[in-house]
Short mmCIF file of C-alpha atoms in Angstrom, two decimals:
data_model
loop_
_atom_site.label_atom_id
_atom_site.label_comp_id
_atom_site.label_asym_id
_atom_site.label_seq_id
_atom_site.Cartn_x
_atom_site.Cartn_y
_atom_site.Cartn_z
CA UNK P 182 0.00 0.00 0.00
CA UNK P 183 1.41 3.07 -1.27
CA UNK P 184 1.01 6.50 -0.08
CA UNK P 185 0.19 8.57 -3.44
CA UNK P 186 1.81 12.03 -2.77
CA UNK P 187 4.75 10.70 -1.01
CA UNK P 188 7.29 8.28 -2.25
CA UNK P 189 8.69 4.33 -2.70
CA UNK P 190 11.98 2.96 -2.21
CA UNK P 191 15.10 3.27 -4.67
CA UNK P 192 17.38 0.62 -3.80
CA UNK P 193 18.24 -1.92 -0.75
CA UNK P 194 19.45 0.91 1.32
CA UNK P 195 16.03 2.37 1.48
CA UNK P 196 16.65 5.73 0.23
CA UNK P 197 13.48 6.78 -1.29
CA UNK P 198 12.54 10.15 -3.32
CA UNK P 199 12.55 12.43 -0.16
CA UNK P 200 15.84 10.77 0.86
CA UNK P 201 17.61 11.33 -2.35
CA UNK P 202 15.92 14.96 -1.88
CA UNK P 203 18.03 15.38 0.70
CA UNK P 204 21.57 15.11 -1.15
CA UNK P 205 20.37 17.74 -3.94
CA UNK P 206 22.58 20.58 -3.58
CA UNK P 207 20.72 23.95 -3.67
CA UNK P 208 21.54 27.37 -4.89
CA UNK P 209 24.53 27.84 -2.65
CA UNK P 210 26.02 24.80 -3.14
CA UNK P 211 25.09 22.74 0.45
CA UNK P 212 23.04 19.67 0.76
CA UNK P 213 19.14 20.90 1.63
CA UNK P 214 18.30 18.05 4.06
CA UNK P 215 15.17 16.17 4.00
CA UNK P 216 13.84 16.92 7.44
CA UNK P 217 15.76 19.96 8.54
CA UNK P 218 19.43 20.17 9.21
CA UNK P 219 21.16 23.00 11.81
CA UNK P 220 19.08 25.03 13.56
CA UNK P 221 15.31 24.32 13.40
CA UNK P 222 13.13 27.45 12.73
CA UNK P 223 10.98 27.54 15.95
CA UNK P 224 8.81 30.26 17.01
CA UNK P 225 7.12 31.12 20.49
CA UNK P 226 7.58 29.22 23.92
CA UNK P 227 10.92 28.65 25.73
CA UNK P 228 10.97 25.27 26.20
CA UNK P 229 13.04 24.65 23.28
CA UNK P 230 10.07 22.91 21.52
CA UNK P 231 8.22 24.59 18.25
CA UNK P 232 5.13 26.70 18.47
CA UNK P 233 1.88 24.76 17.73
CA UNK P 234 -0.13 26.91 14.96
CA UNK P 235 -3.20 26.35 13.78
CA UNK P 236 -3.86 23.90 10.79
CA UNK P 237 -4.78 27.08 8.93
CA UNK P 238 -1.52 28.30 8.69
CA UNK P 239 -0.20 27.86 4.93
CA UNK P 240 3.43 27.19 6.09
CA UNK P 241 2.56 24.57 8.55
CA UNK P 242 0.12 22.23 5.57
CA UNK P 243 1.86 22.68 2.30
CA UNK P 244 -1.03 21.64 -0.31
CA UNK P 245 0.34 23.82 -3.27
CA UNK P 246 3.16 21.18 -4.01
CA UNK P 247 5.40 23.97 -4.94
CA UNK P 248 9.18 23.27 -4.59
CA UNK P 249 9.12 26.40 -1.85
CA UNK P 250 6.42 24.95 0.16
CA UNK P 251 7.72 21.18 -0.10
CA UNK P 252 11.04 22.63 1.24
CA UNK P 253 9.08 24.58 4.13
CA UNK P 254 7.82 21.78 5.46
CA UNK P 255 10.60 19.44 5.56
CA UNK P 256 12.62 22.23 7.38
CA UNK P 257 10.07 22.47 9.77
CA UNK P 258 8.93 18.41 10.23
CA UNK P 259 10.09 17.84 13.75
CA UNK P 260 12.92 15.97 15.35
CA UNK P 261 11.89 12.14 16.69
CA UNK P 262 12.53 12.31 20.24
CA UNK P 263 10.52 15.63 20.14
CA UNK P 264 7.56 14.43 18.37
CA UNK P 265 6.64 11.75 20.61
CA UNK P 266 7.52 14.20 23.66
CA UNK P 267 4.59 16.53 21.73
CA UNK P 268 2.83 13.55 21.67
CA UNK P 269 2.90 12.21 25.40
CA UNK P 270 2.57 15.74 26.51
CA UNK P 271 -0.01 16.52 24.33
CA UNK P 272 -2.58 13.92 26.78
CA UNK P 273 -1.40 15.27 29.65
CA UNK P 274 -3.88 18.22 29.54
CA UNK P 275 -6.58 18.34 32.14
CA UNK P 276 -9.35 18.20 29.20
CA UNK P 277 -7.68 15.66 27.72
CA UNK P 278 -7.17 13.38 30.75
CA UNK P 279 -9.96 10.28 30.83
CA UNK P 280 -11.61 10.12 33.91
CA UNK P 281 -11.48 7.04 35.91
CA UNK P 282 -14.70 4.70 36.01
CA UNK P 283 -15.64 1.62 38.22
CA UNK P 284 -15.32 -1.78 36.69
CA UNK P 285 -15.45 -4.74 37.47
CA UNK P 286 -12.37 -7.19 38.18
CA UNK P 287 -13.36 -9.01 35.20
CA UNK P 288 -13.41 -5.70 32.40
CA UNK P 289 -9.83 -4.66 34.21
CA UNK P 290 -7.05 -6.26 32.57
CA UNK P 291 -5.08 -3.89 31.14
CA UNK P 292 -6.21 -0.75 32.80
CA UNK P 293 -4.59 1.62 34.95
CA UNK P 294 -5.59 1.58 38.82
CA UNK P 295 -6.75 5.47 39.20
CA UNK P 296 -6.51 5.14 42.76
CA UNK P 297 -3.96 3.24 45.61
CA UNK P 298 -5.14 -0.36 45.69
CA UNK P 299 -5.94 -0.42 50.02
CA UNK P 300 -6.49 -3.59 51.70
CA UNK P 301 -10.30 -3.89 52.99
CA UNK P 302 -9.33 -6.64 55.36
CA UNK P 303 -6.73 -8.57 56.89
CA UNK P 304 -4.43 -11.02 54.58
CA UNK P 305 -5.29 -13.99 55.75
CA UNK P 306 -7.94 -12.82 57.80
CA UNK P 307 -7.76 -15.42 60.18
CA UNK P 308 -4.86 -17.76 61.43
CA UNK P 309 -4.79 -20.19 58.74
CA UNK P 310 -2.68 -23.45 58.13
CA UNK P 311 0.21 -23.32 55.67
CA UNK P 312 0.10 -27.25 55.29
CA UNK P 313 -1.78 -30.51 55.71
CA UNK P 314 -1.05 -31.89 58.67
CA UNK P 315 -2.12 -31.80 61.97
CA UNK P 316 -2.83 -28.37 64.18
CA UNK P 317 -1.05 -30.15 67.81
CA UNK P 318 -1.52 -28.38 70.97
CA UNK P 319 1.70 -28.70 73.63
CA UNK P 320 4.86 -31.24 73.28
CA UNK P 321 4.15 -34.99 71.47
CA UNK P 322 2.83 -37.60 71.58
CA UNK P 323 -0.81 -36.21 71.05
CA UNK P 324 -3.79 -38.01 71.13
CA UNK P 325 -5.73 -37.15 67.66
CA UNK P 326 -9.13 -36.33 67.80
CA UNK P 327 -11.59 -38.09 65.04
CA UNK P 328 -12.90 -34.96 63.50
CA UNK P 329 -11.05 -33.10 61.35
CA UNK P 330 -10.95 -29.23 60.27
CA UNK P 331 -11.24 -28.36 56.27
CA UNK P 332 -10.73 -25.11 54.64
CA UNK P 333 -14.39 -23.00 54.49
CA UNK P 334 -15.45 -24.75 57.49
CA UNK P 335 -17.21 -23.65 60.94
CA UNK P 336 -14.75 -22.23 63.39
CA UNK P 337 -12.97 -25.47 65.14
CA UNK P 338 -12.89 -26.36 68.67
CA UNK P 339 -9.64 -25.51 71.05
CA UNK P 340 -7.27 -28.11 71.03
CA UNK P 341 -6.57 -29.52 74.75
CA UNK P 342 -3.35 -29.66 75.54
CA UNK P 343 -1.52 -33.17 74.25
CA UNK P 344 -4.45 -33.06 71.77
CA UNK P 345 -4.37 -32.70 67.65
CA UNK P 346 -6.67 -32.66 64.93
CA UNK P 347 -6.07 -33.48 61.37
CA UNK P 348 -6.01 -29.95 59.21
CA UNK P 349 -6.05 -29.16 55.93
CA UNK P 350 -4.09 -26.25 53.96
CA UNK P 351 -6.15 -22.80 54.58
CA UNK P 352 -8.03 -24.12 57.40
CA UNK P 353 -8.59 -21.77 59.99
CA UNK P 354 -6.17 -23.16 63.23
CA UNK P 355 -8.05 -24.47 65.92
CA UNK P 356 -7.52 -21.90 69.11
CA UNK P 357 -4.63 -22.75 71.57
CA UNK P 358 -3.05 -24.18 68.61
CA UNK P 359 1.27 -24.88 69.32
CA UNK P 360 1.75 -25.84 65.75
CA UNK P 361 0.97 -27.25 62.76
CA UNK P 362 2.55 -31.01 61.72
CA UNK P 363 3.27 -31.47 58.20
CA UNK P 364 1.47 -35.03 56.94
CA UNK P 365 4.98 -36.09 56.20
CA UNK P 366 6.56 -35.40 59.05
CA UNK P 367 4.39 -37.15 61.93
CA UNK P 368 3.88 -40.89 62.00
CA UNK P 369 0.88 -42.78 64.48
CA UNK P 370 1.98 -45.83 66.82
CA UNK P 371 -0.26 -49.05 67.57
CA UNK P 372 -2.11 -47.26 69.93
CA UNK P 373 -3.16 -44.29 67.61
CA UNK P 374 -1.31 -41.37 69.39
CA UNK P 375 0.81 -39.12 67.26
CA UNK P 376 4.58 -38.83 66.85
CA UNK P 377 7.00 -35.97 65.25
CA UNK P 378 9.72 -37.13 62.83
CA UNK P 379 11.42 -33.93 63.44
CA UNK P 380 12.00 -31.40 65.85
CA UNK P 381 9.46 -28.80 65.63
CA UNK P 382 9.11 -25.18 66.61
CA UNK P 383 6.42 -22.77 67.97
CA UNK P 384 4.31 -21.50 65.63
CA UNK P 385 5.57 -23.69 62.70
CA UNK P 386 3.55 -23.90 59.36
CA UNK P 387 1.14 -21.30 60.77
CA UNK P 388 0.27 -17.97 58.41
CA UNK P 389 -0.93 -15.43 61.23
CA UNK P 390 -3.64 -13.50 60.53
CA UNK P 391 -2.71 -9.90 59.08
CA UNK P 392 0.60 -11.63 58.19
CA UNK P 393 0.46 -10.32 54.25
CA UNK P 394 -1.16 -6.97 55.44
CA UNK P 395 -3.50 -5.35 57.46
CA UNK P 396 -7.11 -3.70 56.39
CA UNK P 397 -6.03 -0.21 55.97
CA UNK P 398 -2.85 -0.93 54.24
CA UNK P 399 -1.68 0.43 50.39
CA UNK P 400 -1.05 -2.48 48.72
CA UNK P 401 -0.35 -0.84 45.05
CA UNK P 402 -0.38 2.90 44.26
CA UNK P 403 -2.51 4.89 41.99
CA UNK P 404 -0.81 4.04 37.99
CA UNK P 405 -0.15 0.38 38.68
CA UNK P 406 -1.16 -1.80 35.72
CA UNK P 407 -3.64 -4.46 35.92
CA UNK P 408 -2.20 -7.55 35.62
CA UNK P 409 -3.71 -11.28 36.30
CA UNK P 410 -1.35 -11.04 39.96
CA UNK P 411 -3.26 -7.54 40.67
CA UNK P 412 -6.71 -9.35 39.80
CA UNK P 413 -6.01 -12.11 42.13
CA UNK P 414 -4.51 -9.37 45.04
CA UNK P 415 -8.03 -7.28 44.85
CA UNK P 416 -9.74 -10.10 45.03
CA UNK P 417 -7.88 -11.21 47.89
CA UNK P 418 -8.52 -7.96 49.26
CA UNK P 419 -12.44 -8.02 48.95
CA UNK P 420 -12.90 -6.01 46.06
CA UNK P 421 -15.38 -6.76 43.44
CA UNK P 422 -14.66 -3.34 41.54
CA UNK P 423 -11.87 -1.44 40.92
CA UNK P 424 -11.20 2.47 40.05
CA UNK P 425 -9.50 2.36 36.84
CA UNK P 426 -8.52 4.66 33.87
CA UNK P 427 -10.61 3.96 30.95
CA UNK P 428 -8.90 2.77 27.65
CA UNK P 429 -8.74 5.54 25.10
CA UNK P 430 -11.47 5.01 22.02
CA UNK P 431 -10.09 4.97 18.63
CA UNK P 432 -11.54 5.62 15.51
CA UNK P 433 -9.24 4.38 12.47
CA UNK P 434 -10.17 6.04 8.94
CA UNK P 435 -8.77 4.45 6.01
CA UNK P 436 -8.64 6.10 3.21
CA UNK P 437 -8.07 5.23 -0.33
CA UNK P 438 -9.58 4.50 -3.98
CA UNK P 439 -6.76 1.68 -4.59
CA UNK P 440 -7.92 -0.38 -1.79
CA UNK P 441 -9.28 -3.82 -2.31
CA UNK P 442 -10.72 -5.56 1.28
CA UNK P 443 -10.25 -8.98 -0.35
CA UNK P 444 -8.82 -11.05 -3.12
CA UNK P 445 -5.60 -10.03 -4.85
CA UNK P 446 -4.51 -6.99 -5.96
CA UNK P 447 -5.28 -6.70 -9.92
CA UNK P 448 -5.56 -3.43 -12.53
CA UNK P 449 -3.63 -0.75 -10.43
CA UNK P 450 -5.73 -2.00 -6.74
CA UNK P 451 -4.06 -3.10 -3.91
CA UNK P 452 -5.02 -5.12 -0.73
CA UNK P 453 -5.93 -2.60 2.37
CA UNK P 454 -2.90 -4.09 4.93
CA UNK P 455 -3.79 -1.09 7.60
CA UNK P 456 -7.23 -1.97 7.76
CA UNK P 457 -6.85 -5.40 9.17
CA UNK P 458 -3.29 -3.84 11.06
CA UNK P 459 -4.02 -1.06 12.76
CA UNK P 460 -7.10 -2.55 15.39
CA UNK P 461 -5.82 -4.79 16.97
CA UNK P 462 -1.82 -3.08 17.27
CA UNK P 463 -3.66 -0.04 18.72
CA UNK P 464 -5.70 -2.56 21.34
CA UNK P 465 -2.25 -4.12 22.31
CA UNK P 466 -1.00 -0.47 23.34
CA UNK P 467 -4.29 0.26 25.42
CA UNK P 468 -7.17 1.34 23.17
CA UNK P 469 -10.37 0.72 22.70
CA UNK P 470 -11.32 0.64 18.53
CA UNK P 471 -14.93 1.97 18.51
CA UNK P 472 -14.90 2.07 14.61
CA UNK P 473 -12.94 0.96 11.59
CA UNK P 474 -13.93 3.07 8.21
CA UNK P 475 -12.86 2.66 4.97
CA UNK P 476 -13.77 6.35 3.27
CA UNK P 477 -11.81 6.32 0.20
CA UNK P 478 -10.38 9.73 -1.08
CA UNK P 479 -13.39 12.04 -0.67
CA UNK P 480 -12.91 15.27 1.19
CA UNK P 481 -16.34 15.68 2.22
CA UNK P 482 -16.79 12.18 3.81
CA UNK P 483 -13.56 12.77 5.53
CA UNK P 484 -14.44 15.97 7.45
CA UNK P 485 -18.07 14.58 8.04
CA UNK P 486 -16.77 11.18 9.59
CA UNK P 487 -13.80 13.42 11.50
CA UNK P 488 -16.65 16.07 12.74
CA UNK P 489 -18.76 13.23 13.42
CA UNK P 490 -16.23 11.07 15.44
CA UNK P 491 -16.64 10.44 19.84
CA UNK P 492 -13.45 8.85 19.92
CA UNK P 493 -10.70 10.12 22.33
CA UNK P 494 -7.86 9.89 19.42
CA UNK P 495 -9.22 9.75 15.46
CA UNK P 496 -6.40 7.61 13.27
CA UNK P 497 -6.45 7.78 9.54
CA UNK P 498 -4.27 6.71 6.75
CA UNK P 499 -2.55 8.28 4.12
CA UNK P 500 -3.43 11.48 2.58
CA UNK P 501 -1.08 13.29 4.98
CA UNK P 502 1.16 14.41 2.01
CA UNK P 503 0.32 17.65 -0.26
CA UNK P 504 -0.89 14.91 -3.78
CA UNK P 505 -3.89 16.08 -5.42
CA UNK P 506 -6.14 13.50 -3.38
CA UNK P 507 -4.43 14.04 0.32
CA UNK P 508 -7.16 15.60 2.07
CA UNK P 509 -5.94 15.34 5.51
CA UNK P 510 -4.36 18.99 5.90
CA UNK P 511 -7.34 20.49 4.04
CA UNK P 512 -10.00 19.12 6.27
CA UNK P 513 -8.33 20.08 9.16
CA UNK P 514 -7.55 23.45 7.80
CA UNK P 515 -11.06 23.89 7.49
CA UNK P 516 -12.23 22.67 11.09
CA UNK P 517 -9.15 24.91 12.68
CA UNK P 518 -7.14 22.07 13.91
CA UNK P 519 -4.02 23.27 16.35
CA UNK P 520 -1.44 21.25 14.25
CA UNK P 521 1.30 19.98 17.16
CA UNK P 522 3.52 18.05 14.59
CA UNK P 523 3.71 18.15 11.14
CA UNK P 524 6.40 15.80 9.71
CA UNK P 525 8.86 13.71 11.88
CA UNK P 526 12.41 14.09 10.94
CA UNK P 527 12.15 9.55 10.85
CA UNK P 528 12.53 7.32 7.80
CA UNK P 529 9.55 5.49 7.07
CA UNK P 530 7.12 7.87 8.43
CA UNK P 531 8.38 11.56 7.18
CA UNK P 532 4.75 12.95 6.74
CA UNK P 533 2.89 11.73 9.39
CA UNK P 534 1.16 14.57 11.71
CA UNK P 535 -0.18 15.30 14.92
CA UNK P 536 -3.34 17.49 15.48
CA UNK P 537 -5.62 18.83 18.02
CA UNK P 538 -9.31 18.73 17.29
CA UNK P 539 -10.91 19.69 20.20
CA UNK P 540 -9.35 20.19 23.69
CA UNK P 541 -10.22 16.38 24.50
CA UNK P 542 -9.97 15.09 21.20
CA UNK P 543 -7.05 14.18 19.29
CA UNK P 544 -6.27 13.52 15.38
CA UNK P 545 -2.86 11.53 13.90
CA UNK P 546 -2.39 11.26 10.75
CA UNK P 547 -0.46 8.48 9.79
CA UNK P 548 1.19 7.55 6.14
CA UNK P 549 0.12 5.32 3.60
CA UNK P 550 2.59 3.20 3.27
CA UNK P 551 2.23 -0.08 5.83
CA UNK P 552 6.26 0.19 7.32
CA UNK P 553 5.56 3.95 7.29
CA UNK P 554 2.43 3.87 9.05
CA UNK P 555 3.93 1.74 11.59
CA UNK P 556 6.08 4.53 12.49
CA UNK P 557 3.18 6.48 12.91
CA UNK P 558 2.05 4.62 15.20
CA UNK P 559 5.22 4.20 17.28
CA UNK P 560 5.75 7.98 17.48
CA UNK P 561 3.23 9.83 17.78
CA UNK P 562 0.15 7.40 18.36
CA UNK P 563 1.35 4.90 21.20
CA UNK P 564 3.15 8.05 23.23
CA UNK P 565 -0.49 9.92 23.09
CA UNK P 566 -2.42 6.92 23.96
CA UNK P 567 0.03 5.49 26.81
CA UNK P 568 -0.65 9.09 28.41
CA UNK P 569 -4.12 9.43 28.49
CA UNK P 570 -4.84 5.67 29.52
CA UNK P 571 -2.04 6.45 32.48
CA UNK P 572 0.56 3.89 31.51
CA UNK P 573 3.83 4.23 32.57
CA UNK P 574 6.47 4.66 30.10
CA UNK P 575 8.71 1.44 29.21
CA UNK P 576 12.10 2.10 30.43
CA UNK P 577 14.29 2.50 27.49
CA UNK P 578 16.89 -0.10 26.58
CA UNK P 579 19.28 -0.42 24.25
CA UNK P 580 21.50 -3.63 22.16
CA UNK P 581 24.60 -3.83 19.84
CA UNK P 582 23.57 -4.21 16.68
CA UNK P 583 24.79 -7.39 15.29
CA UNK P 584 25.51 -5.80 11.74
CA UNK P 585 25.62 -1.84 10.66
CA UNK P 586 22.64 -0.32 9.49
CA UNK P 587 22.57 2.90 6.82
CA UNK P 588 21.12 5.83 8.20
CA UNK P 589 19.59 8.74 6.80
CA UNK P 590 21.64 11.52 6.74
CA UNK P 591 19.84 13.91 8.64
CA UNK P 592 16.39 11.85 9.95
CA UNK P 593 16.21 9.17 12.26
CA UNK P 594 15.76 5.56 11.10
CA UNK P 595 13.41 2.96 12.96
CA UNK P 596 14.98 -0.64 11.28
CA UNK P 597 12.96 -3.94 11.95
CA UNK P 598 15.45 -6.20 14.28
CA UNK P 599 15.54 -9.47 16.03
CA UNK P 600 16.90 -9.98 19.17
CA UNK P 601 19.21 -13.11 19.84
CA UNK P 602 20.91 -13.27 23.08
CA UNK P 603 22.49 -9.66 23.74
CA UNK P 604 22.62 -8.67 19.91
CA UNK P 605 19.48 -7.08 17.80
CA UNK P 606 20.02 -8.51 14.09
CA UNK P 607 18.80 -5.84 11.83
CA UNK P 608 15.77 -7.25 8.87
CA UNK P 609 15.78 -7.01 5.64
CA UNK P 610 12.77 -5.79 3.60
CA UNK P 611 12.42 -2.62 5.82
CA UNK P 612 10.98 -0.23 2.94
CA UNK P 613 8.43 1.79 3.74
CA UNK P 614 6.17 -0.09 1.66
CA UNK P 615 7.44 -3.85 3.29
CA UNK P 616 6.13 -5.81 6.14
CA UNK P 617 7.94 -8.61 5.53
CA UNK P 618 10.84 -7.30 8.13
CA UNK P 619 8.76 -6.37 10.74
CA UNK P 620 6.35 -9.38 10.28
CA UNK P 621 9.12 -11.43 11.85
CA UNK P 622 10.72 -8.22 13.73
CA UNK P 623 11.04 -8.28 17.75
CA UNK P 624 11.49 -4.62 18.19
CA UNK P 625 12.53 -1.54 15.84
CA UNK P 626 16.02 -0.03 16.28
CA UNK P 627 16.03 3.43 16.53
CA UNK P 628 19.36 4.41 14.23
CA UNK P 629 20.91 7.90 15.02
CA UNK P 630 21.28 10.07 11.76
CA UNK P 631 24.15 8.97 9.79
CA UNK P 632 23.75 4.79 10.53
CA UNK P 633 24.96 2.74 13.19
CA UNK P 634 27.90 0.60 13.19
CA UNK P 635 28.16 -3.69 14.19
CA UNK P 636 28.47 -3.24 17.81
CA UNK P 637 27.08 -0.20 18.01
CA UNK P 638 24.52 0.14 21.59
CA UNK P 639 21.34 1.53 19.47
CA UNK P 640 17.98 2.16 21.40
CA UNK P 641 14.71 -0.34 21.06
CA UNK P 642 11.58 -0.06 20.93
CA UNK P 643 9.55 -3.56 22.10
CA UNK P 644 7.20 -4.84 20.07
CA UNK P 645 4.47 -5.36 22.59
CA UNK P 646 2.88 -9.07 21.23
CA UNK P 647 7.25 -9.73 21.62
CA UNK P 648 7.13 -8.74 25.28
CA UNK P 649 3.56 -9.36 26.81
CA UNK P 650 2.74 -12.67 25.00
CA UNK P 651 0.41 -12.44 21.48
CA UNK P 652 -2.98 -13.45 24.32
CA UNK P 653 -1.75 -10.85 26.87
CA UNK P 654 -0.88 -7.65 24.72
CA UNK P 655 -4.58 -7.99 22.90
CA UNK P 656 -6.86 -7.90 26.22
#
């Protein structure tokens, strides 16, 4: 799936049109780089991060396709550890921050606690047994009584001293209890009374009550993730409902005459791959897809369906670039969109952008091409979503590269890797049009401007079906 208005790949190296842009000397004789090179024109705002102007503004949504207005915009696309700053801080905006809701342990995988997990009772809230055995009372040999005590049963009689009474594991002890006698570790003589194999010691194999924590206690803070071990703790706890941030609700627009939704491509149409893509890799970073539509290129069905849209964060495909049938800067030209990134300084993924709808509603704009799109996603997508859903950040890591990897001279690279033991192997087939690479990638290598040698210690970014298991990152 091509992105018409943009580019495809030259050669095995990857550099495409706006690449090889990039090495045309201009008028004075020095390389014009793709993505801005030297000092980036900025304007407002200390904070050494660019001004956000409105979508209106001719110099921030090149439609003309003028040379001057093509090289405009590449000088002001923004640098990749900046965009997905723009991104993450972009959620962090009291309208744009989800309130929490009450679910129910069984809707919270996934989610974000919005308040400290406290303990409503004492863990265990009795004296329980650690073992099946026998709960003895005083030094051996004890006589054993005929009942027993189970776990869920009636509260059990004291124990006399010199008495026991078979137990089971979680039984509540027996008051006046010494001890508890593992099964394997007592044997009976002829006349029935009991006998320890070992030397035992006060108290042994018994879980005192409040011994995990007592009712009143923070057990997880506010931002913990809900995993199947939290489930299983508030349950433990006595909850049946938890205070959690919501998941974000997407709305993914794909747009496109050339795309086919079946069959195989034939007469200049090509199968849809974001379509069936994008869902389910924007669930396994936290969202919630309320809609998938397929609009085509039509303007008017575009700014209806992005007028029209509830969802926290609206995603569409291609027509981010300035062709004759990219209508993404036009339609939010004409609803006054605060445009926070337009163009990433990142090969695939050049013309993606980053807009602000509403003051609670979010637009990215994400390239046509699959590899491209990806990239999107990655920077400026998963950053915005991770913030409003109140995920915490993955720590960043990095691995030698196994070989060197090209770079772009003046744009970041993300490169489709495998990891074996402490090496990432850099893919083949990492065009912006390919999926083949990171079909079978682990993570993406983020490659400095200018390529990375073998060896080289280059940044990752996780996959998250590599990390969480293809079951868990889909929940």
């Amino acid at each position: 799936m091509t992105a018409r208005g943009t580019r495809q790949g030259l050669d095995a190296e990857d550099l495409d049109v706006e690449e090889a842009l990039a090495l045309v000397k201009d008028g004075n004789g020095t390389a014009r780089p793709a993505g801005g090179h030297g000092s980036e024109q900025r304007a407002g705002g200390g904070n050494g991060t660019p001004s956000a102007p409105s979508a209106s503004s001719p110099a921030r949504s090149p439609e003309t396709g003028h040379g001057g207005d093509a090289a405009e915009h590449r000088h002001r696309a923004t640098a990749w550890p900046e965009a997905r700053t723009i991104a993450a801080r972009a959620a962090r905006s009291g309208a744009a921050r989800l309130a929490s809701v009450s679910v129910t342990l069984g809707d919270a995988l996934g989610l974000v606690l919005a308040a400290p997990l406290t303990a409503l009772t004492d863990l265990p809230s009795f004296d329980t047994s650690a073992m099946d055995g026998w709960a003895v009372a005083g030094p051996g040999p004890w006589r054993v009584r005929e009942d027993g005590v189970l776990a869920g049963s009636a509260a059990p009689a004291p124990l006399a001293d010199g008495e026991a009474v078979r137990i089971a594991t979680g039984a509540r002890i027996p008051p006046d209890t010494t001890a508890v006698l593992r099964s394997e570790h007592g044997r009976t003589d002829d006349n029935g009374r009991l006998h320890p194999t070992r030397e035992m010691q006060h108290g042994q194999d018994i879980r005192p009550r409040g011994q995990e924590c007592r009712s009143g206690d923070q057990l997880l803070r506010a931002g913990a993730v809900v995993t199947p071990a939290v489930l299983g703790l508030a349950a433990a706890a006595g909850y049946d409902t938890l205070a959690a941030v919501p998941r974000p609700r997407v709305e993914v627009l794909v747009l496109g005459d050339e795309l086919l939704t079946e069959g195989r491509p034939h007469d200049g149409l090509i199968r849809d791959a974001l379509g069936p893509m994008l869902p389910p890799w924007l669930r396994a970073v936290g969202a919630e897809v309320i809609a998938v539509r397929r609009l085509g290129d039509d303007a008017k069905a575009l700014h209806k369906a992005v007028t029209a849209s509830g969802a926290d964060l609206v995603v569409t495909t291609g027509g981010t670039a300035s062709g004759p049938v990219d209508h993404v800067h036009p339609v939010l030209r004409r609803l006054d969109a605060e445009l926070l990134v337009d163009g990433v300084r990142v090969r695939p993924g050049h013309p993606m952008l980053l807009a602000r709808l509403k003051e609670d509603q979010h637009l990215v704009g994400l390239p046509g091409n699959p590899l491209a799109a990806v990239s999107g996603l990655l920077t400026l997508a998963e950053p915005l979503l991770r913030t409003l859903a109140a995920r915490p950040a993955p720590e960043p890591y990095a691995l030698p590269l196994r070989q060197s990897v090209h770079g772009h001279p003046y744009d970041t690279r993300l490169v489709p890797v495998v990891l074996r033991g402490d090496h990432a192997v850099p893919l083949h087939y990492n065009g912006p049009a390919m999926l083949r690479g990171i079909a079978a990638a682990d993570a993406l290598a983020v490659v400095p401007p200018g390529g990375a040698r073998a060896g080289q210690e280059t940044e990752l970014l996780d996959l998250p079906w590599a990390t969480a298991g293809m079951d868990a990152c889909f929940t």
